[in-house]
Short mmCIF file of C-alpha atoms in Angstrom, two decimals:
data_model
loop_
_atom_site.label_atom_id
_atom_site.label_comp_id
_atom_site.label_asym_id
_atom_site.label_seq_id
_atom_site.Cartn_x
_atom_site.Cartn_y
_atom_site.Cartn_z
CA MET A 285 0.07 0.13 0.31
CA LYS A 286 1.15 3.31 -0.77
CA PHE A 287 1.00 5.69 2.47
CA ALA A 288 1.57 9.86 2.00
CA ILE A 289 2.89 11.43 5.08
CA LEU A 290 1.95 15.35 6.24
CA VAL A 291 3.83 16.85 8.96
CA ASN A 292 2.69 19.85 10.37
CA GLU A 293 4.74 20.67 13.65
CA GLY A 294 8.59 21.02 14.13
CA PRO A 295 10.61 18.64 16.34
CA TYR A 296 10.75 18.85 20.05
CA GLN A 297 7.40 21.24 20.45
CA HIS A 298 5.09 18.37 19.80
CA GLN A 299 5.71 14.81 19.39
CA ALA A 300 3.66 15.03 16.17
CA ALA A 301 7.15 14.43 14.10
CA ASP A 302 8.09 11.81 16.50
CA THR A 303 5.19 10.09 15.76
CA ALA A 304 4.87 10.96 12.08
CA PHE A 305 8.88 9.57 11.93
CA ASN A 306 7.81 6.00 14.55
CA PHE A 307 4.71 4.87 11.78
CA THR A 308 6.94 5.92 8.35
CA LYS A 309 9.82 3.76 10.09
CA ALA A 310 6.74 1.14 10.82
CA ALA A 311 5.27 1.17 7.64
CA LEU A 312 8.63 1.31 5.52
CA GLU A 313 9.11 -2.14 8.10
CA LYS A 314 6.09 -3.93 6.89
CA GLY A 315 6.74 -3.50 3.06
CA HIS A 316 4.49 -0.75 2.26
CA GLU A 317 5.72 2.15 0.31
CA ILE A 318 6.00 6.17 1.40
CA VAL A 319 5.44 8.22 -1.57
CA ARG A 320 6.47 11.22 -0.21
CA VAL A 321 6.91 13.18 3.59
CA PHE A 322 5.63 16.79 2.75
CA PHE A 323 6.47 19.15 6.20
CA TYR A 324 4.26 22.03 6.66
CA HIS A 325 3.22 24.82 9.56
CA ASP A 326 6.04 24.31 11.47
CA GLY A 327 7.01 20.87 10.47
CA VAL A 328 9.54 22.79 8.47
CA ASN A 329 11.93 23.08 11.32
CA ASN A 330 12.66 18.78 10.62
CA GLY A 331 14.38 20.18 7.73
CA THR A 332 16.81 22.24 9.32
CA ARG A 333 20.27 21.00 9.67
CA LEU A 334 21.54 23.30 12.19
CA THR A 335 19.05 21.60 14.50
CA THR A 336 21.88 20.40 18.05
CA PRO A 337 19.66 18.72 20.71
CA PRO A 338 21.64 17.75 23.84
CA GLN A 339 23.52 14.83 23.57
CA ASP A 340 21.16 12.22 25.87
CA ASP A 341 18.53 13.16 23.37
CA ARG A 342 17.40 12.11 19.58
CA ASN A 343 17.70 14.06 16.96
CA ILE A 344 14.53 13.81 15.07
CA VAL A 345 16.56 16.07 11.85
CA ASN A 346 19.22 13.03 11.46
CA LEU A 347 16.47 10.67 12.19
CA TRP A 348 14.56 11.66 8.88
CA SER A 349 18.36 11.99 6.87
CA GLU A 350 19.19 8.80 7.63
CA LEU A 351 15.78 6.94 6.95
CA ALA A 352 15.62 8.67 4.04
CA LYS A 353 18.80 7.89 2.94
CA GLU A 354 18.35 4.43 3.77
CA HIS A 355 14.44 3.92 1.84
CA ASP A 356 15.38 6.78 -0.67
CA LEU A 357 12.39 8.74 0.70
CA ASP A 358 11.14 12.36 -0.80
CA LEU A 359 11.40 14.31 1.94
CA VAL A 360 9.57 17.63 0.96
CA VAL A 361 10.10 20.92 2.64
CA CYS A 362 7.06 23.48 1.71
CA VAL A 363 9.15 26.77 0.26
CA ALA A 364 5.94 29.45 1.32
CA ALA A 365 5.72 27.52 5.05
CA ALA A 366 9.86 27.61 4.70
CA GLN A 367 10.40 31.08 3.42
CA ARG A 368 8.64 32.63 7.00
CA ARG A 369 10.65 30.20 9.04
CA GLY A 370 13.80 30.89 7.87
CA ILE A 371 14.82 27.49 6.02
CA VAL A 372 16.20 28.16 2.99
CA ASP A 373 18.38 25.84 0.85
CA GLU A 374 21.09 27.05 -1.98
CA ASP A 375 18.88 28.01 -4.50
CA GLU A 376 16.10 29.62 -1.97
CA ALA A 377 19.17 31.94 -0.17
CA LYS A 378 20.76 33.03 -3.71
CA ARG A 379 17.42 34.15 -4.62
CA HIS A 380 16.60 35.74 -1.44
CA GLY A 381 20.19 37.09 -1.13
CA LYS A 382 20.16 34.90 1.74
CA ASP A 383 24.14 34.82 3.54
CA ALA A 384 23.26 30.76 4.14
CA ASN A 385 21.38 27.90 3.95
CA ASN A 386 20.57 25.42 6.10
CA ILE A 387 18.38 23.35 4.83
CA ALA A 388 18.97 19.28 5.97
CA GLU A 389 20.88 16.57 4.04
CA GLY A 390 18.04 14.89 2.85
CA PHE A 391 15.23 16.72 2.15
CA ARG A 392 14.46 18.71 -0.88
CA ILE A 393 12.13 22.64 -0.89
CA SER A 394 8.90 22.60 -3.05
CA GLY A 395 5.64 23.48 -3.70
CA LEU A 396 2.77 23.50 -1.72
CA GLY A 397 1.56 21.24 -5.02
CA GLN A 398 3.87 18.43 -3.44
CA LEU A 399 1.22 17.82 -1.35
CA ILE A 400 -1.71 17.78 -3.30
CA GLU A 401 -0.11 14.99 -5.67
CA MET A 402 0.92 12.62 -2.59
CA GLY A 403 -2.25 12.67 -1.68
CA ILE A 404 -4.00 11.93 -5.17
CA LYS A 405 -0.53 8.98 -5.87
CA ALA A 406 -0.97 8.01 -2.34
CA ASP A 407 -3.91 4.83 -0.87
CA ARG A 408 -3.83 6.77 2.53
CA LEU A 409 -2.21 10.18 3.84
CA MET A 410 -1.64 10.20 7.54
CA ALA A 411 -1.44 13.97 8.74
CA PHE A 412 0.29 14.24 11.97
CA GLY A 413 0.44 17.37 13.35
CA ASP A 414 -0.90 19.55 16.62
CA MET B 159 -13.37 17.10 -13.68
CA SER B 160 -11.56 13.79 -14.63
CA ASP B 161 -13.62 10.35 -13.76
CA ALA B 162 -10.16 9.48 -11.95
CA ALA B 163 -10.45 12.84 -9.69
CA LYS B 164 -9.87 12.14 -5.92
CA LYS B 165 -12.80 13.39 -3.37
CA PHE B 166 -10.60 15.77 -1.02
CA MET B 167 -12.04 17.22 2.21
CA TYR B 168 -10.53 20.16 3.70
CA VAL B 169 -11.23 19.97 7.39
CA ASN B 170 -10.65 23.45 9.86
CA ARG B 171 -11.09 23.40 13.01
CA ARG B 172 -8.73 26.59 14.37
CA ALA B 173 -10.27 30.40 14.42
CA PRO B 174 -8.39 32.27 12.25
CA TYR B 175 -5.10 34.80 13.71
CA GLY B 176 -4.45 33.29 17.11
CA THR B 177 -2.70 30.01 14.90
CA VAL B 178 -1.63 30.16 11.63
CA TYR B 179 -3.44 26.69 10.62
CA ALA B 180 -6.26 28.96 8.72
CA LEU B 181 -4.02 30.94 6.58
CA GLU B 182 -1.75 28.12 5.24
CA GLY B 183 -4.23 25.79 5.48
CA LEU B 184 -6.26 28.24 3.24
CA GLU B 185 -3.38 28.30 0.76
CA VAL B 186 -3.47 24.55 0.73
CA VAL B 187 -7.10 24.75 -0.72
CA LEU B 188 -6.14 27.94 -3.23
CA ILE B 189 -3.07 25.51 -4.58
CA GLY B 190 -4.70 22.77 -4.83
CA ALA B 191 -7.41 24.14 -7.04
CA ALA B 192 -5.49 23.50 -9.74
CA PHE B 193 -5.53 19.90 -9.51
CA ASP B 194 -9.14 19.13 -10.69
CA GLN B 195 -9.72 17.02 -7.83
CA ASP B 196 -13.21 17.05 -6.46
CA VAL B 197 -13.15 19.54 -3.42
CA CYS B 198 -14.69 20.85 -0.49
CA MET B 199 -14.12 22.32 2.97
CA ALA B 200 -16.12 21.27 6.36
CA PHE B 201 -15.79 23.92 9.28
CA ILE B 202 -15.70 22.41 12.59
CA ASP B 203 -15.18 23.61 15.96
CA ASP B 204 -13.55 27.23 15.78
CA GLY B 205 -13.23 26.62 12.14
CA VAL B 206 -16.26 28.79 11.93
CA PHE B 207 -14.75 31.54 13.32
CA GLN B 208 -12.49 31.94 10.08
CA LEU B 209 -15.59 32.77 8.13
CA LYS B 210 -16.63 35.49 10.29
CA LYS B 211 -17.93 38.39 8.90
CA GLY B 212 -16.34 41.49 9.43
CA GLN B 213 -12.75 40.95 10.00
CA ASP B 214 -10.77 43.74 10.48
CA THR B 215 -6.56 43.08 11.54
CA LYS B 216 -5.64 47.14 10.97
CA ASP B 217 -4.76 47.84 14.48
CA SER B 218 -3.78 44.17 15.11
CA ASN B 219 -0.90 44.64 12.41
CA MET B 220 -1.63 40.68 11.39
CA LYS B 221 -2.66 40.06 7.74
CA ASN B 222 -6.01 39.89 6.58
CA PHE B 223 -6.75 37.07 4.97
CA SER B 224 -10.46 36.67 4.91
CA PRO B 225 -11.16 38.28 1.72
CA THR B 226 -9.50 35.27 0.18
CA TYR B 227 -12.66 32.94 0.97
CA ARG B 228 -14.46 35.26 -1.14
CA ALA B 229 -12.47 34.02 -4.11
CA LEU B 230 -12.83 30.38 -3.15
CA GLY B 231 -15.84 29.99 -6.03
CA ASP B 232 -13.57 31.67 -8.66
CA TYR B 233 -11.27 28.74 -7.64
CA GLU B 234 -14.21 26.14 -7.92
CA VAL B 235 -14.12 25.36 -4.38
CA THR B 236 -17.91 26.09 -3.76
CA LYS B 237 -18.81 23.29 -1.26
CA LEU B 238 -18.55 25.30 2.43
CA TYR B 239 -20.02 23.04 5.15
CA VAL B 240 -20.15 24.62 8.30
CA ASP B 241 -21.60 22.73 11.33
CA LYS B 242 -24.22 23.63 12.96
CA GLU B 243 -23.78 22.82 16.21
CA SER B 244 -20.49 24.04 16.78
CA LEU B 245 -22.36 27.57 15.11
CA GLU B 246 -24.66 27.63 17.34
CA GLN B 247 -22.25 26.59 20.58
CA ARG B 248 -20.62 29.93 20.10
CA GLY B 249 -23.43 31.76 19.18
CA LEU B 250 -23.18 32.48 15.72
CA GLY B 251 -25.80 31.98 12.74
CA GLU B 252 -25.88 32.19 9.17
CA ASP B 253 -26.50 35.90 9.67
CA ASP B 254 -23.05 36.48 11.08
CA LEU B 255 -20.83 34.93 8.34
CA MET B 256 -19.46 36.44 4.97
CA ASP B 257 -21.64 36.08 2.14
CA LEU B 258 -20.00 33.82 -0.03
CA THR B 259 -21.06 33.08 -3.16
CA TYR B 260 -20.03 31.06 -6.85
CA GLU B 261 -21.11 31.09 -10.20
CA ASP B 262 -22.28 28.11 -11.20
CA GLU B 263 -21.57 27.07 -14.87
CA ASP B 264 -24.17 24.41 -15.02
CA ASP B 265 -27.00 26.74 -14.41
CA ASP B 266 -25.96 29.50 -16.98
CA TYR B 267 -23.52 30.98 -14.10
CA ASN B 268 -25.96 31.94 -11.78
CA GLU B 269 -24.97 33.08 -8.29
CA LYS B 270 -25.25 30.76 -5.41
CA PRO B 271 -24.26 30.34 -1.85
CA SER B 272 -21.21 28.32 -1.29
CA ILE B 273 -21.71 28.06 2.00
CA ARG B 274 -24.24 25.39 3.42
CA ILE B 275 -25.06 24.77 6.70
CA VAL B 276 -25.09 20.88 7.52
CA SER B 277 -26.68 18.60 11.07
CA ARG B 278 -23.71 15.85 12.53
CA ASP B 279 -25.65 13.21 10.52
CA GLU B 280 -24.68 15.22 6.91
CA LEU B 281 -21.41 16.22 8.08
CA ALA B 282 -20.54 12.17 9.21
CA ASP B 283 -21.38 11.04 5.83
CA LEU B 284 -19.63 13.24 3.81
CA MET B 285 -16.64 12.35 5.48
CA GLU B 286 -17.11 8.94 4.89
CA GLN B 287 -17.62 10.07 1.06
CA GLN B 288 -13.76 11.15 0.85
CA ASP B 289 -10.51 9.93 -0.70
CA VAL B 290 -8.63 12.49 1.32
CA ILE B 291 -9.02 14.31 4.86
CA LEU B 292 -5.99 17.15 5.13
CA ASN B 293 -7.07 18.99 8.80
CA TYR B 294 -6.06 22.12 10.28
CA MET C 179 -13.00 4.37 8.68
CA LEU C 180 -10.36 5.51 11.01
CA HIS C 181 -9.92 8.05 13.33
CA THR C 182 -7.04 9.58 15.35
CA ILE C 183 -7.44 11.65 18.36
CA ASN C 184 -3.81 12.82 19.66
CA LYS C 185 -5.37 15.87 22.62
CA SER C 186 -5.70 15.41 26.65
CA PRO C 187 -9.61 15.14 26.57
CA PHE C 188 -8.94 17.17 29.50
CA GLU C 189 -7.76 19.74 27.44
CA LYS C 190 -9.26 20.13 23.59
CA ASN C 191 -12.53 18.94 22.52
CA SER C 192 -11.42 16.51 19.91
CA LEU C 193 -12.68 13.47 21.55
CA ASP C 194 -15.41 14.69 21.96
CA THR C 195 -15.94 15.86 18.31
CA CYS C 196 -14.57 13.13 17.02
CA LEU C 197 -17.50 11.30 18.84
CA ARG C 198 -19.90 13.50 17.49
CA LEU C 199 -19.12 12.69 13.53
CA ALA C 200 -16.95 9.56 13.75
CA LYS C 201 -19.92 7.10 12.54
CA PRO C 202 -20.92 3.99 14.26
CA GLY C 203 -18.70 0.92 13.51
CA SER C 204 -15.21 3.11 13.12
CA GLU C 205 -12.18 2.65 14.60
CA ILE C 206 -10.93 5.41 16.74
CA LEU C 207 -7.10 5.46 17.76
CA LEU C 208 -5.92 7.42 20.77
CA LEU C 209 -2.37 8.47 20.87
CA GLU C 210 0.18 10.98 21.95
CA ASP C 211 -1.91 12.81 24.82
CA GLY C 212 -4.82 11.16 23.58
CA VAL C 213 -4.34 8.54 25.18
CA TYR C 214 -5.47 9.55 28.51
CA ALA C 215 -8.85 9.30 27.79
CA ALA C 216 -8.51 5.07 27.81
CA VAL C 217 -7.82 5.86 30.98
CA LYS C 218 -10.76 4.01 33.56
CA GLY C 219 -11.63 6.06 36.36
CA THR C 220 -11.76 9.14 35.11
CA ALA C 221 -14.11 12.15 34.48
CA VAL C 222 -14.30 11.17 30.45
CA GLU C 223 -14.74 7.14 31.58
CA GLN C 224 -18.19 7.28 31.02
CA LYS C 225 -18.14 8.88 27.89
CA MET C 226 -15.40 6.13 26.38
CA VAL C 227 -17.49 3.25 28.07
CA GLN C 228 -20.61 4.66 26.22
CA ALA C 229 -17.91 5.00 22.86
CA LEU C 230 -17.03 1.37 23.20
CA GLY C 231 -20.12 0.41 21.94
CA ASP C 232 -20.07 1.90 19.21
CA TYR C 233 -16.51 2.11 18.03
CA THR C 234 -13.68 -0.58 18.48
CA VAL C 235 -11.08 1.87 20.51
CA TYR C 236 -7.54 1.37 20.52
CA ALA C 237 -4.54 3.32 22.33
CA LEU C 238 -0.80 3.11 21.11
CA GLY C 239 1.05 1.35 23.40
CA PRO C 240 4.94 2.93 23.32
CA ASP C 241 2.68 6.59 23.82
CA LEU C 242 0.59 4.76 27.54
CA LYS C 243 4.28 3.46 28.06
CA ALA C 244 5.77 6.80 28.23
CA ARG C 245 3.23 8.69 30.20
CA GLY C 246 3.21 5.63 32.73
CA ILE C 247 0.27 4.47 31.92
CA GLU C 248 -0.14 0.40 33.02
CA GLU C 249 -2.25 -1.38 30.89
CA ASP C 250 -4.44 -2.46 33.95
CA ARG C 251 -5.36 0.62 34.29
CA LEU C 252 -7.34 0.74 30.97
CA ILE C 253 -10.92 0.99 30.57
CA ASP C 254 -11.80 -3.01 29.79
CA GLY C 255 -12.30 -3.19 25.65
CA VAL C 256 -9.93 -0.74 24.45
CA GLU C 257 -7.05 -2.37 22.84
CA VAL C 258 -3.48 -1.86 22.31
CA VAL C 259 -1.33 -1.37 19.25
CA GLY C 260 2.23 -0.52 18.27
CA TYR C 261 3.01 1.42 15.43
CA ASP C 262 2.71 -1.78 13.54
CA GLY C 263 -0.72 -2.14 14.46
CA PHE C 264 -1.75 1.95 13.60
CA VAL C 265 -0.26 1.03 10.00
CA ASP C 266 -2.58 -2.10 9.89
CA LEU C 267 -5.38 0.08 11.03
CA ALA C 268 -4.75 2.80 8.45
CA ALA C 269 -4.16 0.13 5.36
CA ASN C 270 -7.07 -1.64 6.16
CA SER C 271 -8.96 1.48 6.80
CA ASP C 272 -10.59 3.27 3.81
CA ARG C 273 -10.02 6.49 5.54
CA VAL C 274 -8.60 8.53 7.92
CA GLN C 275 -9.35 11.34 10.12
CA SER C 276 -6.82 12.75 12.39
CA TRP C 277 -8.69 14.97 14.82
CA LEU C 278 -5.89 17.43 14.88
#
């Protein structure tokens, strides 16, 4: 079965990011396909590589990056939500004259159309948020 | 609309301004309109406050996005279901809501109301008919 | 149809709205702070016992454990599932509504 995952909250602030990650991992382990993981609202904060949690805590950003690498996942950060919250990749940084970018490995920035598209392509869309 | 169109329901349960969910939720609806799916919106709990008439953010320095709801008809988002009980619980009636309309292309472009006040049973039935339900 | 609730019933009205709008025969999964609704002896117990007549109610085990809720404290009839069970519930339902 094809699942699409929507993550609407940032890591640490709300458990939604952890739940979404655990669900995604369990679905993959059961042999399901993950069409895409889309990060919206404060969920875009899952995609900044500048995240530095204390050493005795999980690093949610790295967990996503590693899972994406292992399973070739498509992790998409919404561009409009990302711009509001200061998540940028190299292209976005250039376009808006910013002096740095902070997108984490395995994530890409794209439009909201990717959210609708994954809803069309997947058998089930799972929303995780506050 | 193609036969392969999926039924999308956007469920709004948050008031505007206090959090960003209503505004960013509306952005999804507008982008989604380009995908030619069978779309409707549901306003439940505090979501009904999004449709309140007379929103004015001048003095709070926030972006007033309430005019965008008026444009939904042009985007062919013409089914806005409002939960009757949520309205009543909040002391609101249909007259308190914005006057939202669309032009019905199947009926000589007559202007028709987009807002439909529905009972809990109607809303429950509508939910069961959807393929994708998105919540804000 | 699967409904998920991730809010404490003592803080938000997600449980009430879900119970009002979910059709009998649906599945309800309590997760995150939603699991507090599954516990015996609370102010919402009666509501949950009644709901168990209309719905199959599940609680996410890892979230119960994280909050120190032992399974013998759960209202009779509430079934405990893990993330794999959550995936199965979603896969076996025609659609999912998360009462965020």
